[in-house]
mmCIF file of C-alpha atoms in Angstrom:
data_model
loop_
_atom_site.group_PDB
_atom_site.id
_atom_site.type_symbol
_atom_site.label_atom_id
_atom_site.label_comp_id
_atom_site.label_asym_id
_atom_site.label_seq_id
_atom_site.Cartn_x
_atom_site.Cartn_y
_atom_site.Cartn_z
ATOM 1 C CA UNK A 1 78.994 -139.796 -113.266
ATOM 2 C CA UNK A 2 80.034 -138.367 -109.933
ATOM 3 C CA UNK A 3 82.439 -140.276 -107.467
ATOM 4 C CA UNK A 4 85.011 -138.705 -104.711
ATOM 5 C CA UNK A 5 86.878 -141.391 -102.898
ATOM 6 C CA UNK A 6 88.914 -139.022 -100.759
ATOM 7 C CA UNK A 7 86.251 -137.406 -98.556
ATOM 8 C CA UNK A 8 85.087 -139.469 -95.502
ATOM 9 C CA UNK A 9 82.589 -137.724 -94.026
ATOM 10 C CA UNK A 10 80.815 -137.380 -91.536
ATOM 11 C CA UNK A 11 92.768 -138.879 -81.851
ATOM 12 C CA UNK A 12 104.213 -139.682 -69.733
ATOM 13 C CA UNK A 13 105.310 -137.016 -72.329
ATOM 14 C CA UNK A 14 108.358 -134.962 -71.826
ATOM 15 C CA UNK A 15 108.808 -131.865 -69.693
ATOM 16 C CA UNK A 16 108.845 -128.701 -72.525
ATOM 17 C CA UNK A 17 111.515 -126.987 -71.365
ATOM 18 C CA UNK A 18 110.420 -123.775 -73.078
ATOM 19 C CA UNK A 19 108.043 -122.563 -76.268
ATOM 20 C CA UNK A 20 109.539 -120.182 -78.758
ATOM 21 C CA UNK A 21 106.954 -117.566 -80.379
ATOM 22 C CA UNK A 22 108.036 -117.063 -84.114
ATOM 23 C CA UNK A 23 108.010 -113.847 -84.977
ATOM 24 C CA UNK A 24 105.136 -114.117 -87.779
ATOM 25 C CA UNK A 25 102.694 -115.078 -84.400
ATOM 26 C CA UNK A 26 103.640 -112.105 -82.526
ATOM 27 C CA UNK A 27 103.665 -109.879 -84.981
ATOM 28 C CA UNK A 28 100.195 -111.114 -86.297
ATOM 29 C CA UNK A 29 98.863 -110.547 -82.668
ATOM 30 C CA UNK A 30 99.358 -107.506 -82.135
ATOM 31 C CA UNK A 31 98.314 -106.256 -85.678
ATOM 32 C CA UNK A 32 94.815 -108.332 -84.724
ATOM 33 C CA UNK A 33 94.615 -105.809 -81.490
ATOM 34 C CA UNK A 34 94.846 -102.808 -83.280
ATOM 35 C CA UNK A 35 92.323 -104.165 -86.075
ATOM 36 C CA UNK A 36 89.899 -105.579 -83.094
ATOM 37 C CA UNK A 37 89.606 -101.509 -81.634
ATOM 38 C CA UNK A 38 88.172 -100.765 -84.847
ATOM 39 C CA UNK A 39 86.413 -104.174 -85.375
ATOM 40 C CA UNK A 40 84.677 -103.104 -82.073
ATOM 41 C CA UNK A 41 83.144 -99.621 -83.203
ATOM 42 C CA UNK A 42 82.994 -100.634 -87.106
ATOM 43 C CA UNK A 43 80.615 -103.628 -87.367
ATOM 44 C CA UNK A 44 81.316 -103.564 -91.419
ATOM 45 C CA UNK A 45 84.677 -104.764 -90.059
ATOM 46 C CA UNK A 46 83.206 -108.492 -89.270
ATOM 47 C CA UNK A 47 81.921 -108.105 -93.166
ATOM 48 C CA UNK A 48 85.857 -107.253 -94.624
ATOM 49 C CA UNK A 49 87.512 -110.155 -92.756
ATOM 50 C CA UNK A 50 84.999 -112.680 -93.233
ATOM 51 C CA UNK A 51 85.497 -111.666 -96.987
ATOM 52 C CA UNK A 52 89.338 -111.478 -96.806
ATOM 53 C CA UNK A 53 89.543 -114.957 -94.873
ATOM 54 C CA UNK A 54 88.590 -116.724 -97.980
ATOM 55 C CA UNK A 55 92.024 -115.839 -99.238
ATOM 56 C CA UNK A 56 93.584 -117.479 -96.486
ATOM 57 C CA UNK A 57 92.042 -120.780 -97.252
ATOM 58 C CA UNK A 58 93.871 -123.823 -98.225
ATOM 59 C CA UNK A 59 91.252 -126.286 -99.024
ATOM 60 C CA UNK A 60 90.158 -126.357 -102.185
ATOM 61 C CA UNK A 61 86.536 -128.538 -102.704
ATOM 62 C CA UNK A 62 86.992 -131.944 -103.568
ATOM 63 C CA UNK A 63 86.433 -132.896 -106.953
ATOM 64 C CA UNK A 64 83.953 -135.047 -108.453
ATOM 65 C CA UNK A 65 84.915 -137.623 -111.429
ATOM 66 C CA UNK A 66 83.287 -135.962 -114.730
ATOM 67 C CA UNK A 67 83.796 -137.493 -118.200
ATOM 68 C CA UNK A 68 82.610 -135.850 -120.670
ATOM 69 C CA UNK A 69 82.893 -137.057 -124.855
ATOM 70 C CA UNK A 70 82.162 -134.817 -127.767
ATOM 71 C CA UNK A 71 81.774 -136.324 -131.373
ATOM 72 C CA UNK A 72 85.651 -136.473 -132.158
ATOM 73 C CA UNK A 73 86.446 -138.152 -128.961
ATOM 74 C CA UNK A 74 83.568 -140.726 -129.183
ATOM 75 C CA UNK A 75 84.901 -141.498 -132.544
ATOM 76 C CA UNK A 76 88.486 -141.711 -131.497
ATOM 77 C CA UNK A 77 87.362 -143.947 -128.538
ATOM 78 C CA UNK A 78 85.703 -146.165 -131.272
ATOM 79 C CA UNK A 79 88.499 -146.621 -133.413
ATOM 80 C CA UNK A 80 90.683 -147.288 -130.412
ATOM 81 C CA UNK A 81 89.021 -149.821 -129.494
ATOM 82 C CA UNK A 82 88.881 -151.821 -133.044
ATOM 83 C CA UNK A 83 92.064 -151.279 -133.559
ATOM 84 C CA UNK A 84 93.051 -152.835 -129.989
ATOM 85 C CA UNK A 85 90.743 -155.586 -130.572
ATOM 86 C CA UNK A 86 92.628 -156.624 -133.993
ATOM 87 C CA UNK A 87 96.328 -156.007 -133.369
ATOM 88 C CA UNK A 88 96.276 -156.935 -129.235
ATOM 89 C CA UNK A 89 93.628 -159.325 -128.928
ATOM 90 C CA UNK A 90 90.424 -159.321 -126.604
ATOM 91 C CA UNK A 91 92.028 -159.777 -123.103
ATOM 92 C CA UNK A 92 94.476 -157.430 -123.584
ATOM 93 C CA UNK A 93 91.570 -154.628 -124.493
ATOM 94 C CA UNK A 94 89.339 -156.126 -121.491
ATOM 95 C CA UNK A 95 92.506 -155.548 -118.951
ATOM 96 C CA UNK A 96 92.951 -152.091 -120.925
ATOM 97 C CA UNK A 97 89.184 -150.909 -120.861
ATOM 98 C CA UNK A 98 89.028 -152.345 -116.801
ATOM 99 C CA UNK A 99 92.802 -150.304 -115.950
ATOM 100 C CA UNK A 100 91.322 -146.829 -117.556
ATOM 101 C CA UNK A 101 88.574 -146.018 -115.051
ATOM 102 C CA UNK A 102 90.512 -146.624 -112.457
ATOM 103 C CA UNK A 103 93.575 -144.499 -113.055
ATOM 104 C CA UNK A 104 91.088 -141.620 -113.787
ATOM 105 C CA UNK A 105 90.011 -142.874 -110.322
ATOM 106 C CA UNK A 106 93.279 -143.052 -108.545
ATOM 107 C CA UNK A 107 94.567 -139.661 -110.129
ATOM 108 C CA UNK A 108 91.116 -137.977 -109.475
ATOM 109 C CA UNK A 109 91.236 -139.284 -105.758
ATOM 110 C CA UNK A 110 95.305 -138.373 -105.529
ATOM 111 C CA UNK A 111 94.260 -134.644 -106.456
ATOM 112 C CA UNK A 112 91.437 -134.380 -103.899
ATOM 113 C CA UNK A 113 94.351 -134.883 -101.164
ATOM 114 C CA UNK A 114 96.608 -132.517 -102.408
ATOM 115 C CA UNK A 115 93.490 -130.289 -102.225
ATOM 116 C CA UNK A 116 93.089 -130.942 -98.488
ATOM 117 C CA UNK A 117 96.136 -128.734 -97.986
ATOM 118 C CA UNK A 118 98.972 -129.556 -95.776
ATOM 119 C CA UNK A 119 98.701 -131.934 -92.512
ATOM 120 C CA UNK A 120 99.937 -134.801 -90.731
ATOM 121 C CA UNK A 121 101.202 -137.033 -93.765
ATOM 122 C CA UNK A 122 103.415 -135.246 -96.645
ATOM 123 C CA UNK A 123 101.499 -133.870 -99.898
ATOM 124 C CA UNK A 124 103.108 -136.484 -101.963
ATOM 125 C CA UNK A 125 102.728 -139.839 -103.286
ATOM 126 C CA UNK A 126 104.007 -141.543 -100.518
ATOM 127 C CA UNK A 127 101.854 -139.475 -97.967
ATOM 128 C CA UNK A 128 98.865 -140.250 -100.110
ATOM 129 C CA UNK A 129 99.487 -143.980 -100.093
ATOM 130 C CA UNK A 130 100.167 -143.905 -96.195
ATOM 131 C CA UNK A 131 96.440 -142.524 -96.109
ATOM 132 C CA UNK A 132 94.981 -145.087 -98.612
ATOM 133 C CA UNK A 133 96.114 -147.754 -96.221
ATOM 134 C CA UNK A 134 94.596 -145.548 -93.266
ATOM 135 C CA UNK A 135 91.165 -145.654 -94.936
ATOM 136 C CA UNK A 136 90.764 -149.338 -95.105
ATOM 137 C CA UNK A 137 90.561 -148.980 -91.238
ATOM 138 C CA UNK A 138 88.261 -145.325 -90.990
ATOM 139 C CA UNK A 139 85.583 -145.295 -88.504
ATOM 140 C CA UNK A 140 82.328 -145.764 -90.671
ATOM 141 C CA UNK A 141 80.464 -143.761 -88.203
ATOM 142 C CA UNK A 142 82.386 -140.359 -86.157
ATOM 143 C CA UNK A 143 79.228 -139.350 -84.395
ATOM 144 C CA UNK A 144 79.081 -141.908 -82.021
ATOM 145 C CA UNK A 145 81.303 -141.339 -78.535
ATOM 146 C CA UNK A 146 83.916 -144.049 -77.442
ATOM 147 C CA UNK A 147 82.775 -146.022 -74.283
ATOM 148 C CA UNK A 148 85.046 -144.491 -71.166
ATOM 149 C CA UNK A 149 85.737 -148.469 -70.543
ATOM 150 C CA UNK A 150 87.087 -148.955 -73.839
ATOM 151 C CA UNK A 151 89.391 -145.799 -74.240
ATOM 152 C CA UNK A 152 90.711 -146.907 -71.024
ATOM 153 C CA UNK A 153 91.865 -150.464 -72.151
ATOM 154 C CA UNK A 154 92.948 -148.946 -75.829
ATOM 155 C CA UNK A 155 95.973 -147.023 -73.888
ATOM 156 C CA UNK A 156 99.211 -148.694 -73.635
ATOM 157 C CA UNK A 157 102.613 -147.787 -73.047
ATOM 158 C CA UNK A 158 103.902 -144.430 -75.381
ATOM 159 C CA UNK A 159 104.514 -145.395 -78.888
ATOM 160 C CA UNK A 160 108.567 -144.050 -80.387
ATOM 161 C CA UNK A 161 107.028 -141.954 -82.769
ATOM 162 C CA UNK A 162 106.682 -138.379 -81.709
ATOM 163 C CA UNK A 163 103.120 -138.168 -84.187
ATOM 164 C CA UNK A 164 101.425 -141.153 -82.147
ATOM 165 C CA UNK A 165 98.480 -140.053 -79.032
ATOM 166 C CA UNK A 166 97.165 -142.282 -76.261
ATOM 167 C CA UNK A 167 95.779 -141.921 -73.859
ATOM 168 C CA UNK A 168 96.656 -143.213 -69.962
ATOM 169 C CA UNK A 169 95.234 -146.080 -68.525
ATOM 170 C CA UNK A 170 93.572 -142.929 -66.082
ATOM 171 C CA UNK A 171 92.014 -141.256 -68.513
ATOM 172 C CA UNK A 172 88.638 -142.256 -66.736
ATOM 173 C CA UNK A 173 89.719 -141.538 -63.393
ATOM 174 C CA UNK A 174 88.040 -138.121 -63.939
ATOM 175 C CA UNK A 175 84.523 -137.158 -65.837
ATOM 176 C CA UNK A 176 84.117 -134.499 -68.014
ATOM 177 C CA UNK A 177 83.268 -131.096 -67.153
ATOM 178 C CA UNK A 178 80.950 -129.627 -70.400
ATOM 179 C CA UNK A 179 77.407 -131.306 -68.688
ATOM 180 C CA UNK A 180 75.644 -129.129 -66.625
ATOM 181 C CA UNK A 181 77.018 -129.407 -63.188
ATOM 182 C CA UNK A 182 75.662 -125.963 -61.322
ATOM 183 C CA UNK A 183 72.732 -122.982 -62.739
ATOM 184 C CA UNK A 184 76.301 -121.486 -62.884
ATOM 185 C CA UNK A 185 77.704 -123.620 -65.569
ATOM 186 C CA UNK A 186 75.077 -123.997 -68.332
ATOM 187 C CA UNK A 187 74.782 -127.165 -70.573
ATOM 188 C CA UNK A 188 76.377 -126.612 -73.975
ATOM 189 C CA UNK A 189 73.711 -125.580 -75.974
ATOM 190 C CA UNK A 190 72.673 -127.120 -79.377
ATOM 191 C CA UNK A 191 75.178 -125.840 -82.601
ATOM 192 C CA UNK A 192 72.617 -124.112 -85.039
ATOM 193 C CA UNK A 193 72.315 -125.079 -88.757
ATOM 194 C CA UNK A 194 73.694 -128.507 -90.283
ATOM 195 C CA UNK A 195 77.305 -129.710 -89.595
ATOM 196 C CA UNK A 196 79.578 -128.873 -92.687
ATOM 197 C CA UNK A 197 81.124 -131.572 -94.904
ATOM 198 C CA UNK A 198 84.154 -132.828 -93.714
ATOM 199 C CA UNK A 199 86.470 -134.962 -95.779
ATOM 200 C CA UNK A 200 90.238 -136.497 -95.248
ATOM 201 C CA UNK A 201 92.094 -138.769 -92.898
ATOM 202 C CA UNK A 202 95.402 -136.935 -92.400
ATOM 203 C CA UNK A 203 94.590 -133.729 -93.180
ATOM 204 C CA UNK A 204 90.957 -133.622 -92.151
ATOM 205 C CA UNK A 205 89.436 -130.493 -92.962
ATOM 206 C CA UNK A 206 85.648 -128.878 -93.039
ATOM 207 C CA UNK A 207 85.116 -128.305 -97.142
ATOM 208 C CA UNK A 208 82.142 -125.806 -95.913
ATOM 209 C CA UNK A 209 81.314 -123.106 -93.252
ATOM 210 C CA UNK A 210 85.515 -122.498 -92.144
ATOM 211 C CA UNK A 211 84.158 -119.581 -89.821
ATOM 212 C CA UNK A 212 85.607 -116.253 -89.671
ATOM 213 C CA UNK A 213 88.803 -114.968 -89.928
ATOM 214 C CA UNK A 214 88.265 -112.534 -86.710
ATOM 215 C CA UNK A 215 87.292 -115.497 -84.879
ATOM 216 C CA UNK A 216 90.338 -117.690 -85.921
ATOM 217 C CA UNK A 217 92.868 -114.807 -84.438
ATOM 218 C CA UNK A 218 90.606 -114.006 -81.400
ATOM 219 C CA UNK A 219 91.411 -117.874 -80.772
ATOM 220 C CA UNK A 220 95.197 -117.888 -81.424
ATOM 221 C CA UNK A 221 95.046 -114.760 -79.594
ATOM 222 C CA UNK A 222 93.616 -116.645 -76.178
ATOM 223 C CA UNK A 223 95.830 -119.513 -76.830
ATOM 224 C CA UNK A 224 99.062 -117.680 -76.432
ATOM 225 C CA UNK A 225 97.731 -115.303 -73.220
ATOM 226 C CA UNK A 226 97.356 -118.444 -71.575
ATOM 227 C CA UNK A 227 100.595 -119.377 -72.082
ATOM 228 C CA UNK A 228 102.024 -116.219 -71.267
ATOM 229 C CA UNK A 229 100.127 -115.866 -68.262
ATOM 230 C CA UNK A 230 100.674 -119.501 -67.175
ATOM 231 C CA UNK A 231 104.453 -120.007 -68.490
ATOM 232 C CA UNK A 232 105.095 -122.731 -65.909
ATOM 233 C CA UNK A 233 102.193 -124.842 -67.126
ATOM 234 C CA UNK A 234 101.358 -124.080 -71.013
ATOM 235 C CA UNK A 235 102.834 -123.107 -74.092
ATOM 236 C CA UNK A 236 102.466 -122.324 -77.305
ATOM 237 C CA UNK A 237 104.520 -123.890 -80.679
ATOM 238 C CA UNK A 238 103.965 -125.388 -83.972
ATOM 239 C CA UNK A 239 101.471 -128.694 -83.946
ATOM 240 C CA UNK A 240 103.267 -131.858 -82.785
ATOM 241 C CA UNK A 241 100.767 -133.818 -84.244
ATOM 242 C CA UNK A 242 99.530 -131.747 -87.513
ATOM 243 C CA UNK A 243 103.452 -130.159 -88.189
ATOM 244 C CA UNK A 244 101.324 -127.158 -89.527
ATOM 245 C CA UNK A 245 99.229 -124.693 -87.409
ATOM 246 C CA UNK A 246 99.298 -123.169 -83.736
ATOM 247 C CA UNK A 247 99.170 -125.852 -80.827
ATOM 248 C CA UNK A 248 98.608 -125.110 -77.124
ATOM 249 C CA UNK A 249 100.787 -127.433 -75.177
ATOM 250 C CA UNK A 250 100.782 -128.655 -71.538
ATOM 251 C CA UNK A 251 104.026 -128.970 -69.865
ATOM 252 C CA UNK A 252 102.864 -131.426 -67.051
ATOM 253 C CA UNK A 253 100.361 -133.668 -69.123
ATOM 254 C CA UNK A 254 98.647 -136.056 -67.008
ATOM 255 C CA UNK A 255 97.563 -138.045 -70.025
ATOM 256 C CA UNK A 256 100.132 -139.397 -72.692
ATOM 257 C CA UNK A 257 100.125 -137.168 -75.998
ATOM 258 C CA UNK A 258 102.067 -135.719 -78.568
ATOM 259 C CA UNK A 259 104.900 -134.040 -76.066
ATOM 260 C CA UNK A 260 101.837 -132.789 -74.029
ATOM 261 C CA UNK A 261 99.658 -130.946 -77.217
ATOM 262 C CA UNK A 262 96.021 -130.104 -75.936
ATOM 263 C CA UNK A 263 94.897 -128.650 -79.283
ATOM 264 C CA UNK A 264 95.776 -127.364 -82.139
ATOM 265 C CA UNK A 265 94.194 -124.725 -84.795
ATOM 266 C CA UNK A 266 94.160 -125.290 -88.657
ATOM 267 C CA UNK A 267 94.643 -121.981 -90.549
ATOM 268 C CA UNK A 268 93.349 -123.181 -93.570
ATOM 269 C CA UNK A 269 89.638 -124.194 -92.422
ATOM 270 C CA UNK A 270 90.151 -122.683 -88.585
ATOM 271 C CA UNK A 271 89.042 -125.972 -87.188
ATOM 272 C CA UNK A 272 91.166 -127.762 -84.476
ATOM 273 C CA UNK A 273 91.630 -130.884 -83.155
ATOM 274 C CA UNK A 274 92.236 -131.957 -79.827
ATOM 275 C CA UNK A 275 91.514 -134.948 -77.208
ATOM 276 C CA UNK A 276 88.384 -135.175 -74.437
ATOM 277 C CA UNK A 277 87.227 -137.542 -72.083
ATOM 278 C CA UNK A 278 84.087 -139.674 -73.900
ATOM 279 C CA UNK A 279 81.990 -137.811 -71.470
ATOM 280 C CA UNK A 280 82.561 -134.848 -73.077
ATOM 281 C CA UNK A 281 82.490 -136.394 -76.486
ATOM 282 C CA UNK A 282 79.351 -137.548 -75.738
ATOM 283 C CA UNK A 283 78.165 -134.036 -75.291
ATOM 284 C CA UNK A 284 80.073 -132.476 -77.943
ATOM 285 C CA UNK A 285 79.030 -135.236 -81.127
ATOM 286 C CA UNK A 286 75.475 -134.767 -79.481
ATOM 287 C CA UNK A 287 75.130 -130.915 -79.392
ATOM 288 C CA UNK A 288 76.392 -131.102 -83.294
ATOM 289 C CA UNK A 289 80.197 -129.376 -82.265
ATOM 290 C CA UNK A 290 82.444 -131.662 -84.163
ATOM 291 C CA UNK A 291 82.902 -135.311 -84.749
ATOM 292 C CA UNK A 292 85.453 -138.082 -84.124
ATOM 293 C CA UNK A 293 88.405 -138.511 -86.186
ATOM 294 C CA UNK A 294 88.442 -141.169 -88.617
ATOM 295 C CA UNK A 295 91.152 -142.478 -86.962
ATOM 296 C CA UNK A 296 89.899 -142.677 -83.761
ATOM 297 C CA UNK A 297 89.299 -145.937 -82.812
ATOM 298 C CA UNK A 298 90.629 -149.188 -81.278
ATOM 299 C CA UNK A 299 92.968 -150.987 -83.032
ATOM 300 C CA UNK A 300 92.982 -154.523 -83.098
ATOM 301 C CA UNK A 301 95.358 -156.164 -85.611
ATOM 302 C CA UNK A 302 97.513 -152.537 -85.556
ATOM 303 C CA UNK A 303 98.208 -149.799 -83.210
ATOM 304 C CA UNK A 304 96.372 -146.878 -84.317
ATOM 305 C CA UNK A 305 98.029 -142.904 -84.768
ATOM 306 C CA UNK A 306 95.772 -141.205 -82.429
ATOM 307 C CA UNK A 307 93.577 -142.240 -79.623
ATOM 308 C CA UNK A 308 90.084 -143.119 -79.969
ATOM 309 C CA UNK A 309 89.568 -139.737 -77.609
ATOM 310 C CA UNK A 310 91.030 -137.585 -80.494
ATOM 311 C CA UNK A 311 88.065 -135.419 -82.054
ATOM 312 C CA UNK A 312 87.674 -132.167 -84.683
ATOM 313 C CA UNK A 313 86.170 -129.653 -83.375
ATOM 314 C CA UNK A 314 84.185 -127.329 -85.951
ATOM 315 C CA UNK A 315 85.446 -123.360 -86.835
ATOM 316 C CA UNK A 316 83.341 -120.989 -85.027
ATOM 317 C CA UNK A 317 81.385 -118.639 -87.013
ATOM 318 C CA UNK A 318 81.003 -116.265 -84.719
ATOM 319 C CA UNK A 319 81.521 -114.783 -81.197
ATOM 320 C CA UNK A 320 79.016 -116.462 -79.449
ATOM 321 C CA UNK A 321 80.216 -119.674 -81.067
ATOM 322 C CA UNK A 322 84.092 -119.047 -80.264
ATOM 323 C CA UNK A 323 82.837 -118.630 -76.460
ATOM 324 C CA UNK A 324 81.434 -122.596 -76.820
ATOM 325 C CA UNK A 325 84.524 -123.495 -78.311
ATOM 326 C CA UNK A 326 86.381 -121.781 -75.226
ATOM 327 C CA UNK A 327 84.237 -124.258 -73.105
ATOM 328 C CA UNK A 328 85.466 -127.016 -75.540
ATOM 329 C CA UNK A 329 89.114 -126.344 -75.131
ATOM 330 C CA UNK A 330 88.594 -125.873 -71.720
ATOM 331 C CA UNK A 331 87.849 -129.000 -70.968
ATOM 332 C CA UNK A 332 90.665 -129.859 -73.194
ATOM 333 C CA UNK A 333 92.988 -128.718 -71.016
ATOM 334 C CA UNK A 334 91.272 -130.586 -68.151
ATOM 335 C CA UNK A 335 90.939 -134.006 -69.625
ATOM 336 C CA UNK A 336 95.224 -133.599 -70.368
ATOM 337 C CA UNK A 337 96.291 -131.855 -67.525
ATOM 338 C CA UNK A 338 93.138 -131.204 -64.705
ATOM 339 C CA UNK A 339 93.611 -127.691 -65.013
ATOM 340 C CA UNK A 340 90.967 -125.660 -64.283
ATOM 341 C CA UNK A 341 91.526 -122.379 -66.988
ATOM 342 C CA UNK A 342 89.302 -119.863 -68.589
ATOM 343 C CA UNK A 343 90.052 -118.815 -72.191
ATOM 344 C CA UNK A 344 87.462 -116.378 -72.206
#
C-alpha cells in the first residue's frame, strides 16, 4: 500500500534603501570564477559538479506509506485485538482500529514536509498545520495560465504581512514579452524531456531533475552583476517571500510584491519562483518551463499568500537551458518593474 499526501503535483512596496551582500555570497562568487576558467577548458568539470551538487541538496524524496507484518507481528496484532475486544468493548476497538491508519498517515505525511527542506512556513508542527489548511484550497490543476482579466480584479490594496504578493490593478496594462515579437527575438522553444515531479505548498520543490550545480552559481552569479551594475534599480538579499535562498529585488516595483522581490533561487533543488504577466505564463506552462504555484489562485472566501501570477520556474540542466531561464527572468523583471535588462 502506497499513499503520499504531501506532494501536490503537477504567487506600492517600499523604496530598498540598500542590499547588503553576506559575505558567504561574495566569497562563493568569486571561488565560482576561478572554478568556471577551468570549467571552460576541462569539460570533465561539468561531470564533478553535477556529481558534487547532489550534496548540496535538501530535498529528500517523499515517502510512500509501507506496512509491512512478519509472523510475530501478525500474531501480536491478533492478540491485540481479542484482548481489546474483551476488556474495552467493540466501539472502543472500532474507534482504535479507524485512529491507527491515520496517525501512520498524519506522521508519514508530517515527515514528507520536513523532507521538503526549509521555505516559507517553519519546519515544525505549527508550519505543517498552516500548510494542511493551505491544501484544502491548492489549485487542482498548475498548468493552466490565469486569465489577464482575472489577475487584474484578484489585486487589492497591499496586505500587512511582509510574506503576502499581489499584484496591481495594472498588471495588464502591459503584455508579456517571451512570444515572438521580431526574427530577432525567437519564441521560447519547447523544454525537452518530461517535467519533473514537484510536490509541496510552502516549500515547493522539484523531487527530480534539480539541474546542475554550475548552472545554479552561473545564475546567482548574473543575479548579483545586475545589481551591481544597476545599484539604483536592483538588488540582491535574502528571499522576502521564501526567508531562505538568493532574491533579486527591484527598488522601484511597479507592481505590489514582497518589498519589490522579482525572483528568487532555491539552493536546495535550484528552482526559483517568481511572478509574470499570464501572457507569459501562458507561454511558459505551454513550452513545459514550470507550472503555477499551488497557491496561485483567486481567493474567494480568503485572501490568498501569493498572487495568482506567482509561478516555479524549473532548474536548468544546462547552459542552453539557463539562457531560457535568462529570458524567463527577464521578463520577470519587466512584468515588476518594465525594465528592459539582459542577464545573459
Amino acid at each position: 500500500m502506497s499513499m503520499t499526501l504531501a506532494s501536490i503535483t503537477t504567487k506600492t512596496p517600499p523604496l530598498l534603501a540598500s542590499y547588503a551582500f553576506p559575505p558567504s555570497l561574495i566569497d562563493d562568487d568569486h571561488d565560482d570564477d576561478h572554478d568556471d576558467d577551468h570549467d571552460d577548458d576541462h569539460d570533465g568539470g561539468d561531470k564533478e559538479e553535477d556529481a558534487q551538487h547532489l550534496l548540496f541538496c535538501n530535498v529528500h524524496p517523499q515517502k510512500p506509506i509501507s506496512i509491512t507484518l512478519s509472523g510475530p507481528h501478525i500474531f501480536l496484532l491478533s492478540a491485540t485485538l481479542l484482548l481489546s475486544l474483551r476488556f474495552l468493548g467493540p466501539h472502543p476497538t472500532e474507534c482504535i482500529l479507524l485512529l491507527t491508519p491515520l496517525l501512520v498517515l498524519l506522521r508519514n505525511d508530517y515527515e514528507n514536509f520536513l523532507n521538503l527542506g526549509p521555505g516559507g512556513t517553519p519546519s515544525s508542527v505549527y508550519g505543517y498545520l498552516q500548510i494542511t489548511w493551505w491544501r484544502l484550497w491548492a489549485l487542482r490543476d498548475p498548468f493552466t495560465a490565469p486569465s489577464p482579466s482575472s489577475s487584474s480584479s484578484s489585486s487589492s490594496s497591499s496586505s500587512s504581512s511582509s510574506t503576502t504578493i499581489s499584484s496591481s490593478s495594472s498588471s495588464s496594462s502591459t503584455g508579456g514579452i517571451l512570444r515572438q515579437l521580431s526574427p530577432q527575438q525567437p519564441d521560447l522553444p519547447y523544454r525537452s524531456g518530461p517535467r519533473p515531479i514537484v510536490a509541496g505548498i510552502a516549500p515547493q520543490r522539484q523531487l527530480d531533475q534539480h539541474g546542475s550545480r554550475h548552472s545554479y552559481q552561473t545564475l546567482r552569479r548574473a543575479m548579483v552583476k545586475l545589481a551591481t551594475t544597476k545599484p539604483l534599480l536592483f538588488g540582491t538579499e535574502r528571499s522576502c517571500v521564501e526567508k531562505h535562498g538568493l532574491a533579486l529585488f527591484a527598488k522601484h516595483a511597479l507592481r505590489t510584491n514582497c518589498q519589490g522581490e522579482i525572483v528568487h533561487v532555491h539552493e536546495s533543488d535550484h528552482s526559483m519562483h517568481m511572478c509574470l504577466h499570464p501572457e507569459d505564463i501562458e507561454v511558459v506552462l505551454g513550452k513545459g518551463w514550470g507550472q503555477r504555484h499551488p497557491l496561485a489562485r483567486r481567493g474567494w472566501l480568503l485572501r490568498m499568500p501569493v498572487s495568482q501570477n506567482f509561478v516555479m520556474i524549473y532548474a536548468p540542466r544546462n547552459q542552453h537551458e539557463l539562457q531560457i531561464v535568462y529570458r524567463i527572468i527577464e521578463a520577470a523583471i519587466w512584468y515588476t518593474s518594465e525594465e528592459r535588462v539582459s542577464l545573459s
